Coordinates of C-alpha atoms in Angstrom, one line a residue:
X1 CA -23.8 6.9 38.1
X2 CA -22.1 5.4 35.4
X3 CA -20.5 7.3 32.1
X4 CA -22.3 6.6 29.1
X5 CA -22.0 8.5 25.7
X6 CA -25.6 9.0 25.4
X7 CA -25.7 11.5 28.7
X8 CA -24.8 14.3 26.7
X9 CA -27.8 13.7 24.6
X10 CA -29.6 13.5 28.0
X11 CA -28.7 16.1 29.5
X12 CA -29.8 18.6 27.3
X13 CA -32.4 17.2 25.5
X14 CA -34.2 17.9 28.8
X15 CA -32.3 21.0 29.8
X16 CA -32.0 22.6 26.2
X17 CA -34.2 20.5 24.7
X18 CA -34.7 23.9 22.2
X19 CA -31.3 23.9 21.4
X20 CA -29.2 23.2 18.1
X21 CA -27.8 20.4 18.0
X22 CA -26.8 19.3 14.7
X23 CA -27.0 21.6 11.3
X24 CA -26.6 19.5 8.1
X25 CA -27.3 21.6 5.1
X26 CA -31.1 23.2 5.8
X27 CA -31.9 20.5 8.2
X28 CA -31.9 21.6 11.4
X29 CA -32.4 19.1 14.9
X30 CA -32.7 20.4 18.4
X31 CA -31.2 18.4 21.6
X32 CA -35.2 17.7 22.1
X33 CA -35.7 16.2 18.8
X34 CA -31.9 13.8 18.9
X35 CA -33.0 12.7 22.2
X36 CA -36.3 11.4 21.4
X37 CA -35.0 10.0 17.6
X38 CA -32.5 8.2 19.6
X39 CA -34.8 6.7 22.7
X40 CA -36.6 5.8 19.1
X41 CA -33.9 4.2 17.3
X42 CA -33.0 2.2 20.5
X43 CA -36.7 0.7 21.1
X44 CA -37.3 0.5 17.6
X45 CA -33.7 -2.4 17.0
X46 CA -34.8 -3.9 21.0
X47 CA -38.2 -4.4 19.5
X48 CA -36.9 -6.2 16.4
X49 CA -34.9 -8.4 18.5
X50 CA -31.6 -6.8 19.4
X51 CA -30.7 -8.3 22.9
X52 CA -27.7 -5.6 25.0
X53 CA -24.0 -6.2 24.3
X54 CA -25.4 -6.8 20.2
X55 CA -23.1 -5.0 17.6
X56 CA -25.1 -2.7 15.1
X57 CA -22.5 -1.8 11.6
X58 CA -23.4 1.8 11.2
X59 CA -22.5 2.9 7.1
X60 CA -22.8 6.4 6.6
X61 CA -21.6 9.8 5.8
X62 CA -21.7 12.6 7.5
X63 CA -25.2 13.8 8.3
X64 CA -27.4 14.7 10.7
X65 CA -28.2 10.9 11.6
X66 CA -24.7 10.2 13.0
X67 CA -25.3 11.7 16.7
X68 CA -29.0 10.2 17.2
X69 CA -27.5 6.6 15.7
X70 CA -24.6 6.4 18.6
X71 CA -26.8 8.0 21.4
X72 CA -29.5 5.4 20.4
X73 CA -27.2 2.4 20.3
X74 CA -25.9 3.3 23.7
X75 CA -29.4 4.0 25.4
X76 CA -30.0 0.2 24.5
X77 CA -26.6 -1.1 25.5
X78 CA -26.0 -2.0 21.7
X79 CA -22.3 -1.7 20.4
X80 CA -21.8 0.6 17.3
X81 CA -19.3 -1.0 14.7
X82 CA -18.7 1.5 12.1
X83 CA -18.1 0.9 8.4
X84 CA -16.0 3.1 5.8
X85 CA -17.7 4.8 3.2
X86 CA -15.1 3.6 0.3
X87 CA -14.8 0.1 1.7
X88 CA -15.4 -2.6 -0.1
X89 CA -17.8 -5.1 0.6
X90 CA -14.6 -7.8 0.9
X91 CA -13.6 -5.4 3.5
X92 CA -17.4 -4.3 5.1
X93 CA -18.1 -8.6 4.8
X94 CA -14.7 -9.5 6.9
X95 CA -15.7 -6.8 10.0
X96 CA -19.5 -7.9 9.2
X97 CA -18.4 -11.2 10.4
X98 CA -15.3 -10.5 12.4
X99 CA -17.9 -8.7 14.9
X100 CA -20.9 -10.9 14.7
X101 CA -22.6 -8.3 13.2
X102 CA -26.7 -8.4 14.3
X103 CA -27.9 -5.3 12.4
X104 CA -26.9 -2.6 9.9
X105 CA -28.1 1.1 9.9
X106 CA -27.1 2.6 6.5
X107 CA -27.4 5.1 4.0
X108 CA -29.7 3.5 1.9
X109 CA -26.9 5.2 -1.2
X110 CA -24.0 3.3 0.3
X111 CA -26.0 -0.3 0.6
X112 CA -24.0 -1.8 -2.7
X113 CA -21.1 -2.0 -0.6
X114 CA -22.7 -4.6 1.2
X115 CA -22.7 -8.1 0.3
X116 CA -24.9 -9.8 2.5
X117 CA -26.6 -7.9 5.1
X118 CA -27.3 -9.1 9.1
X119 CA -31.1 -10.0 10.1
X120 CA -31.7 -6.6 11.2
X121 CA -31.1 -3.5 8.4
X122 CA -32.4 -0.3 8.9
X123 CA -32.0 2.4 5.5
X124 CA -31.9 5.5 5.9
X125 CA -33.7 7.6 2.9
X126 CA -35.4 4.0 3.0
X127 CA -37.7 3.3 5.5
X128 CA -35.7 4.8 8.5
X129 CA -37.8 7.0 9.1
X130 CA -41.1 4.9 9.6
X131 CA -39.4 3.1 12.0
X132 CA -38.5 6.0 14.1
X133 CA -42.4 7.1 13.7
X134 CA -43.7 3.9 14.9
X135 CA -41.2 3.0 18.5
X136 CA -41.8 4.2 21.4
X137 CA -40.2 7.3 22.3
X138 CA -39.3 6.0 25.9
X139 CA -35.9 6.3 26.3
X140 CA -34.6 2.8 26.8
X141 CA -32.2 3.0 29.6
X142 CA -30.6 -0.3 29.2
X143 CA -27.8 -0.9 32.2
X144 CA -24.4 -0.6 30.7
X145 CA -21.2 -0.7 32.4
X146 CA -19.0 2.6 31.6
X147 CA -16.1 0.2 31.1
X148 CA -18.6 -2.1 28.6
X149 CA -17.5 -0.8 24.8
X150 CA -19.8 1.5 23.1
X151 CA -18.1 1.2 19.8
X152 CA -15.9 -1.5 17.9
X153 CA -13.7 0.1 15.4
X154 CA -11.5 -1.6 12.9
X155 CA -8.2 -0.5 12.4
X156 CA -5.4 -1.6 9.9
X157 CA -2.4 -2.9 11.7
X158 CA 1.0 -4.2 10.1
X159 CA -0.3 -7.7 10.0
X160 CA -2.8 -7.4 7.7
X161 CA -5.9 -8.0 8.6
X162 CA -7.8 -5.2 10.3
X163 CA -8.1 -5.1 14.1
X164 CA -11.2 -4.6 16.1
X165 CA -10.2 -2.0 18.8
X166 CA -12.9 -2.0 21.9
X167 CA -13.5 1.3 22.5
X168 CA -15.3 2.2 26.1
X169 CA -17.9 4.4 27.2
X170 CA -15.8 5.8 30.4
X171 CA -13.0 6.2 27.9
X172 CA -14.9 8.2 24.9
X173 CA -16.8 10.3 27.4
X174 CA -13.7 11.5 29.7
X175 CA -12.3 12.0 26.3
X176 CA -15.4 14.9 24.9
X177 CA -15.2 16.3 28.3
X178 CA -12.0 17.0 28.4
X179 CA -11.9 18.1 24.5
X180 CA -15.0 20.3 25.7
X181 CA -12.9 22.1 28.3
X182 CA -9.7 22.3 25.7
X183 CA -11.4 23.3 22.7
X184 CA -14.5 25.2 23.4
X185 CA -17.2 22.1 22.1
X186 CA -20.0 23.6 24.9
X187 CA -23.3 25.5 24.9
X188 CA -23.0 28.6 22.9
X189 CA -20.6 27.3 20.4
X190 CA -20.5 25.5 16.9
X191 CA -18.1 23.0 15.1
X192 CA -17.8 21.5 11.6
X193 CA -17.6 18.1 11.4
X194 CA -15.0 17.5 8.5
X195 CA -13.5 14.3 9.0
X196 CA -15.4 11.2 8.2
X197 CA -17.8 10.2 11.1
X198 CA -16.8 6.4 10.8
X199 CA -13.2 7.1 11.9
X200 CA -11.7 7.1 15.5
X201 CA -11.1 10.6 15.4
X202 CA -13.9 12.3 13.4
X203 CA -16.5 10.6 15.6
X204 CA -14.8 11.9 18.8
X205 CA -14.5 15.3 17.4
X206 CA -18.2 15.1 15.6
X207 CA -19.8 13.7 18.4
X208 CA -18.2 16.1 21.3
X209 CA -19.7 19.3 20.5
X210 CA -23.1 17.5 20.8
X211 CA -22.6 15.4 24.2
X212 CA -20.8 19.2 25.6
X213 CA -24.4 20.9 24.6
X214 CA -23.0 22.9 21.6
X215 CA -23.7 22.4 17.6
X216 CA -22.1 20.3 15.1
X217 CA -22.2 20.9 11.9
X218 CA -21.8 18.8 8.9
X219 CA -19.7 18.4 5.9
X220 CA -20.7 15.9 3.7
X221 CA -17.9 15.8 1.7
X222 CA -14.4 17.7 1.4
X223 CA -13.3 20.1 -1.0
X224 CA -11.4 23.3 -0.3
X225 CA -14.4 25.9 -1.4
X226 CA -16.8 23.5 0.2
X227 CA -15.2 23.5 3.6
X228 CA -14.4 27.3 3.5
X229 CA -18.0 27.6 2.5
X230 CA -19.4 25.6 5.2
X231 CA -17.3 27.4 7.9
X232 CA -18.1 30.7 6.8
X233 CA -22.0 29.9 6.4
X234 CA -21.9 27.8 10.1
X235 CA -20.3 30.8 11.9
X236 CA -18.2 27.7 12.7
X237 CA -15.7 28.7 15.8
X238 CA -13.8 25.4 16.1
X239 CA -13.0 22.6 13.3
X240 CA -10.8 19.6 13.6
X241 CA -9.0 18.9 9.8
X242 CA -5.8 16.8 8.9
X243 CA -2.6 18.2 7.7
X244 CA -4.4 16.7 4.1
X245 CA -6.9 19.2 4.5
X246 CA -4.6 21.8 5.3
X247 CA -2.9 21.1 1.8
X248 CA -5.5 21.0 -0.2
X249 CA -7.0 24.5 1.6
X250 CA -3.3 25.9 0.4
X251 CA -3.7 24.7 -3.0
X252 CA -6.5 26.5 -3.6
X253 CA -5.4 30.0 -2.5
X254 CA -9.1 30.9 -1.9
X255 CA -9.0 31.3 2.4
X256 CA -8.6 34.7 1.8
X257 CA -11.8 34.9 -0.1
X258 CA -14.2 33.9 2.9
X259 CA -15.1 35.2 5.9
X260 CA -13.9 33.3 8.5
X261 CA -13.6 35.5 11.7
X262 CA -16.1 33.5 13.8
X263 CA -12.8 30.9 14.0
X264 CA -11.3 30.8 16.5
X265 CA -9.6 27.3 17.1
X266 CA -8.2 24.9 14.9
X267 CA -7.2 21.4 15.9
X268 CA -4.8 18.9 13.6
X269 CA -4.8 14.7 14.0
X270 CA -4.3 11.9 11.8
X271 CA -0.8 12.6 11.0
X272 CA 2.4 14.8 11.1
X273 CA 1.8 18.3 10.2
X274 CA 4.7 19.4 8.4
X275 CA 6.5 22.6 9.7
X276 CA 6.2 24.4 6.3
X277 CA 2.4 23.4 6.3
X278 CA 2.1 24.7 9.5
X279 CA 3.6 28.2 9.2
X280 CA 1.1 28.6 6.3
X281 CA -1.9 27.6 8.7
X282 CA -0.8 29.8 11.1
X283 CA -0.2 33.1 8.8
X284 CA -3.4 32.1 6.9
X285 CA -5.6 32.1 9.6
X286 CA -3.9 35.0 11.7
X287 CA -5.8 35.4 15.3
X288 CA -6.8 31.3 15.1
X289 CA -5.5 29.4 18.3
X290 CA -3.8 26.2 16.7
X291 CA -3.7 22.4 18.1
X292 CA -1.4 19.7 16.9
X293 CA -2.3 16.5 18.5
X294 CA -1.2 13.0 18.5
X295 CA -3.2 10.2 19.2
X296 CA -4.6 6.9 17.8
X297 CA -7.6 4.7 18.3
X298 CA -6.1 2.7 20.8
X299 CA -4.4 5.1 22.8
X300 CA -6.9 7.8 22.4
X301 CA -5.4 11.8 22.9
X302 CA -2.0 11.2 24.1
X303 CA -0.2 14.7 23.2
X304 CA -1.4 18.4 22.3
X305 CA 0.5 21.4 21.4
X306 CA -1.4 24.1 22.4
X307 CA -1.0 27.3 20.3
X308 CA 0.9 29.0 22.8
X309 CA 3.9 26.9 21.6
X310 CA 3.2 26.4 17.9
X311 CA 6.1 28.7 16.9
X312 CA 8.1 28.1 20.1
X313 CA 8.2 23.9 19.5
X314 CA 8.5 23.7 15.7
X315 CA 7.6 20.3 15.1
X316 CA 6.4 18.9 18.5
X317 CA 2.7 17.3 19.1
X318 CA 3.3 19.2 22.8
X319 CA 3.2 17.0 25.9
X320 CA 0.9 14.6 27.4
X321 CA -2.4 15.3 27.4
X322 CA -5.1 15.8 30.2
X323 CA -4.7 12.5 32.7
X324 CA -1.8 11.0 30.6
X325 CA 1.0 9.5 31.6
X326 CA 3.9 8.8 28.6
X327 CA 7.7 7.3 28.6
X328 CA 9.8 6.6 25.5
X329 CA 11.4 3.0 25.9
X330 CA 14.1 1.7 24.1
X331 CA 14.5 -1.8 22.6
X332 CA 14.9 -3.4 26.1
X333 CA 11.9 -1.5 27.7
X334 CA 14.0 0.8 29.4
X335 CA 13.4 4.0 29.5
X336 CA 15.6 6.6 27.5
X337 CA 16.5 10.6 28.6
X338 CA 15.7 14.0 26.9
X339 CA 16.6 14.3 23.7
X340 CA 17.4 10.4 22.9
X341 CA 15.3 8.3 20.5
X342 CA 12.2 5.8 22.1
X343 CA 9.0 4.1 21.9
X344 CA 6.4 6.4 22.3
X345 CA 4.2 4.7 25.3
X346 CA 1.1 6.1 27.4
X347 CA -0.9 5.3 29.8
X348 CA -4.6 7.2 30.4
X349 CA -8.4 6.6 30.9
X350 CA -9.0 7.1 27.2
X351 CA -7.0 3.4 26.7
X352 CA -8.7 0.8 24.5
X353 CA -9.9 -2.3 26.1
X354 CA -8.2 -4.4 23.9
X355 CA -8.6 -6.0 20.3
X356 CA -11.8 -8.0 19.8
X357 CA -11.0 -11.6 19.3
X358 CA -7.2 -11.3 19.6
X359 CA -5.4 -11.7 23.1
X360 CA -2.2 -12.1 22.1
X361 CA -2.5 -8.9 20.1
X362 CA -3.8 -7.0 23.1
X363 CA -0.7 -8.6 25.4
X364 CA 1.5 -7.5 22.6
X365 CA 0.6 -3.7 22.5
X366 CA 0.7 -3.4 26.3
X367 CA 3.8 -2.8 28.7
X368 CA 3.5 -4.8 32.1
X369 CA 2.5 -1.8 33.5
X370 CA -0.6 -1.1 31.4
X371 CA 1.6 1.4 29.0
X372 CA 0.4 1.2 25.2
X373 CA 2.8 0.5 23.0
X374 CA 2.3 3.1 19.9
X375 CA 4.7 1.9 17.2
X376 CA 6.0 5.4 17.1
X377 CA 9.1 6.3 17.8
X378 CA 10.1 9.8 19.4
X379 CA 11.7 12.1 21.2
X380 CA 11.1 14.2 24.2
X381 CA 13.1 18.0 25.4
X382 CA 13.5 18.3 28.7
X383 CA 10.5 20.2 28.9
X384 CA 8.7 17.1 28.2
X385 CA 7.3 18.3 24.5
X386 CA 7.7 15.5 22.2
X387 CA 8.6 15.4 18.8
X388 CA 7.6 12.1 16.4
X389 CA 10.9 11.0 14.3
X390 CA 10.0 7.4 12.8
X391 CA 7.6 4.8 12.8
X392 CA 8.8 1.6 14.5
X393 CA 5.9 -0.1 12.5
X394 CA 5.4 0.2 8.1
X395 CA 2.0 1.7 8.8
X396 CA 1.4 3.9 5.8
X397 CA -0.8 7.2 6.8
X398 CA -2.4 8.5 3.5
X399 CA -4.9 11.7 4.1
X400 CA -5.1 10.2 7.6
X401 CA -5.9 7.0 6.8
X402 CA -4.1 3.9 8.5
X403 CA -3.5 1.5 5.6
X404 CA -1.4 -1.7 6.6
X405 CA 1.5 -2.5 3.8
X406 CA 0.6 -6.6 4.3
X407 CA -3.2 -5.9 2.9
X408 CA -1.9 -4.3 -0.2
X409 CA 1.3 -6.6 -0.6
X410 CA -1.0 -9.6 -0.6
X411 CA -3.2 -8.4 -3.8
X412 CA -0.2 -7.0 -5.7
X413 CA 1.0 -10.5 -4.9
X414 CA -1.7 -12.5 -6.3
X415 CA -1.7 -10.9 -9.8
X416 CA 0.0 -13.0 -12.2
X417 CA 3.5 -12.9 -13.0
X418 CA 3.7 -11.5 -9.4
X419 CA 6.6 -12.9 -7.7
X420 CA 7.1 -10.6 -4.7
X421 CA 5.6 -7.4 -3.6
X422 CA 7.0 -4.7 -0.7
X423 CA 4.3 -1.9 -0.4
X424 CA 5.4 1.7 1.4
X425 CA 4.4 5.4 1.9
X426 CA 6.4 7.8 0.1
X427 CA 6.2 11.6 1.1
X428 CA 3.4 13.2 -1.0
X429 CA 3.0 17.1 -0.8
X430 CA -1.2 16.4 -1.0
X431 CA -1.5 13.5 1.3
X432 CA 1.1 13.1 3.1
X433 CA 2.2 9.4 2.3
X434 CA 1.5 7.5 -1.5
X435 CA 1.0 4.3 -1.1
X436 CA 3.6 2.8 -3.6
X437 CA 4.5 -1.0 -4.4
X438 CA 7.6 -2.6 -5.7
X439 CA 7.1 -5.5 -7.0
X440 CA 9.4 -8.4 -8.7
X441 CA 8.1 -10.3 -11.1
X442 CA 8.1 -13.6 -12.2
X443 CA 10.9 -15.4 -14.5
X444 CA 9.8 -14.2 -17.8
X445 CA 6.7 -12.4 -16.8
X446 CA 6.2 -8.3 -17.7
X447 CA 3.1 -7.5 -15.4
X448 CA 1.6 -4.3 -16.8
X449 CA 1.8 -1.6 -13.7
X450 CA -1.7 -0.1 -14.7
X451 CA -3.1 -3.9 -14.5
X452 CA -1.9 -4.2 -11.2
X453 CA -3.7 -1.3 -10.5
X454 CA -6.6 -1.6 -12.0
X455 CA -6.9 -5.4 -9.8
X456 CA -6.2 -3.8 -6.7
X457 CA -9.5 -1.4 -7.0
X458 CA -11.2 -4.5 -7.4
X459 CA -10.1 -5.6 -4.1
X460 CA -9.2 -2.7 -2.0
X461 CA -10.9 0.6 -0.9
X462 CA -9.6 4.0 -3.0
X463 CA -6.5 5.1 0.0
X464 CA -5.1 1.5 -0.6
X465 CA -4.8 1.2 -3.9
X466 CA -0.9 1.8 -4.5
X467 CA -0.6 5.0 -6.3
X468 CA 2.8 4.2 -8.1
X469 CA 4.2 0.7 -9.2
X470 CA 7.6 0.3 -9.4
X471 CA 9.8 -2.8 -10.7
X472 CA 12.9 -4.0 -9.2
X473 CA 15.0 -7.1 -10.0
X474 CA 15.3 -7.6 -6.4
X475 CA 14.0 -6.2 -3.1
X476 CA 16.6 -5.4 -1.2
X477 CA 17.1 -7.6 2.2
X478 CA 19.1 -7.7 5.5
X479 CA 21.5 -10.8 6.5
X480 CA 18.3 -12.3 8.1
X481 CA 16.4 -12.1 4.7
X482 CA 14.0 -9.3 6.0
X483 CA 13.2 -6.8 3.8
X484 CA 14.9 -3.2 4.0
X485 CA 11.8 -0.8 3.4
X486 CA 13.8 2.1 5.0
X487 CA 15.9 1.7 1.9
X488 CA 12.9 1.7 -0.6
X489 CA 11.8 4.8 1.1
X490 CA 15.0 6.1 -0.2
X491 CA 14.2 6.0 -3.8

């Protein structure tokens, strides 16, 4: 039998078909009621012309819709391609046609950010749910190979455009088993969905709790009172935030206010959790089992501190995750001891399949034996925990968002009296890395910094949009004439 992200769904809508599945506000849908909206869903796009292996954009918040949506896709062997919330429709238009889009499922809210839709659009609050009511409610059952992708999602990378990283079904459903078995996502038990659906990580954390048999439960949008709120109303026991949350949730010195003794497990992505910010989760949530993981789209879990070491390992991600092998390589691909600087690489089931459209870029982020190349570098103790010291790439991580310096650099750089533009992430206390520009200008050009600003919201979604513009006479260069952002990171 092969894996398939819609089993979950399966499975227990005929073996809990009863059930909670998903809460979102009053709204209430049992594993019964997600399987048959899905089958729906999945009839409903074959019947309008959808052939297998077609990519669907999915554009939507959190809400209940989110785990019927990727079951339904997957029960007609349709590929899911999601689509930020605060993109722009330059951005949504490039991955529209990047992917050979087909159809669009969205909030019927977020359509604006949509310049020209596929053939196929289905709205949600907008005629959704007459399309549901009118397909059959046999459950498709279109053959899929578990190694076929389930999902295309678009990541920023350091060249600039955003890359499509093929996403399995064998690799997304080993990945909710095993975060079943680490974190607790089964029957009996409920978890908030805080991050946004449409990432890598918030739709493996959303979606797990569902395909394991327990409840999700959604938060349609962050704020610290809302999300203390929603975990104390949810009886919540698990919920996976980023360190961004974690500082905002300090900020507001209301945790103590709530009553959170249902939680039980916290787990932290996205991006480094500083040590400080850490010892604050851990004395603010006393009795709370804490994760730090590292991970990325492409490479899926790699590491996990489990809370048995969160003092212990100060700083550490932990060690390799279930079924994952990892070695640090230096320059020369060779691999480095305990203690000593390296490419973080790994190798698991939860791998990528590659980048759509882009061989070379695929070659590129693999070893020769199959390793993926992260970009990170770090260190490992000798009892193989590893700590993250520097990026080997410029990715900038802002409230764990990826955001790729070259996108930015090249709309700073077309504003007038623009001459040059180097865009980095300094350290910010709220969100972990600003996105900050400096920017040379022309010969006799003064470009007004709020300007700049105000053009690069007309281009770029909200985490892109440089925070702080700075001008230099010069950006400062090596002998080669590259430019020397570890020394703007300095300033």
């Amino acid at each position: 039998m092969e894996l398939s992200i819609a089993g979950g769904i399966r499975e227990f809508g005929a073996s809990a078909a009863h059930s909670t599945a998903v809460i979102d506000g009053d709204r209430r849908l049992t594993f019964g009621e997600v399987h048959d909206r899905s089958s729906r869903l999945g009839q409903d796009l074959l019947a309008a012309g959808l052939d297998p292996g077609d990519r669907v954009a999915v554009l939507l918040g959190n809400r209940a819709e989110w785990p019927e949506i990727a079951a339904g896709l997957a029960k007609a062997g349709l590929v899911m391609v999601p689509l930020g919330t605060r993109s722009t429709a330059a951005e949504n238009a490039y991955i529209l046609d990047h992917a050979d889009v087909r159809a669009l499922i969205a909030d019927a809210a977020l359509l604006g950010n949509i310049a020209t839709p596929p053939p196929v659009v289905r709205l949600i609050d907008g005629g959704y749910e007459d399309a549901l009511a009118k397909a059959s409610a046999e459950d498709p059952r279109v053959p899929v190979s578990e190694r076929d992708p389930f999902t295309i999602v678009y990541t920023s990378g350091t060249t600039g455009r955003p890359k499509g990283v093929l996403i399995s079904h064998r690799s997304r459903s080993l990945t909710f088993y095993c975060s079943a078995l680490e974190w607790g996502l089964g029957p009996g038990r409920t978890s908030l969905a805080v991050a946004p659906m449409y990432h890598g990580a918030g739709f493996a954390f959303g979606y797990t709790p569902v395909f394991a048999g327990g409840t999700v439960a959604m938060l349609r949008s962050f704020d610290a009172p809302g999300l203390l709120a929603a975990l104390a109303e949810s009886r919540a026991q698990s919920v996976f935030l980023v360190p961004t949350h974690a500082h905002q949730l300090r900020a507001s010195g209301l945790v103590g206010e709530y009553d959170l003794s249902a939680l039980d497990t916290i787990f932290f992505n996205a991006a480094a959790l500083p040590t400080a910010l850490k010892d604050w989760v851990l004395e603010a949530f006393p009795g709370v089992g804490v994760h730090e993981l590292y991970g990325s789209t492409e490479g899926g879990i790699v590491t996990d501190c489990r809370p048995a070491y969160a003092r212990t390992k100060p700083g550490s991600v932990g060690p390799a995750w279930f079924m994952t092998e990892i070695k640090l390589l230096d320059d020369a691909d060779a691999e480095v001891g305990p203690g000593e600087p390296g490419e973080l690489c790994s190798r698991s089931p939860f791998l990528m399949n590659g980048y759509l459209k882009d061989e070379a870029a695929t070659a590129a982020a693999l070893t020769s034996d199959g390793f993926y190349r992260s970009g990170d570098i770090a260190v490992r103790d000798a009892d193989g925990f590893v700590t993250i010291v520097d990026r080997k790439k410029d990715m900038i991580i802002s409230g764990g968002v990826n955001i790729a310096p070259r996108e930015v650099e090249e709309v700073v750089n077309g504003f007038p009296g623009v001459a040059e533009t180097a865009v980095v992430g300094l350290p910010d206390d709220r969100w972990g890395e600003s996105v900050t520009a400096f920017v040379v200008a022309l010969p006799g050009a003064s470009p007004d910094p709020d300007a700049i600003v105000a053009h690069c919201r007309t281009v770029l979604s909200g985490p892109k949009v440089p925070r702080r513009v700075e001008f230099l006479p010069v950006l400062p260069r090596n002998a080669a004439g590259k430019i020397l952002k570890r020394e703007l990171r300095k300033d």
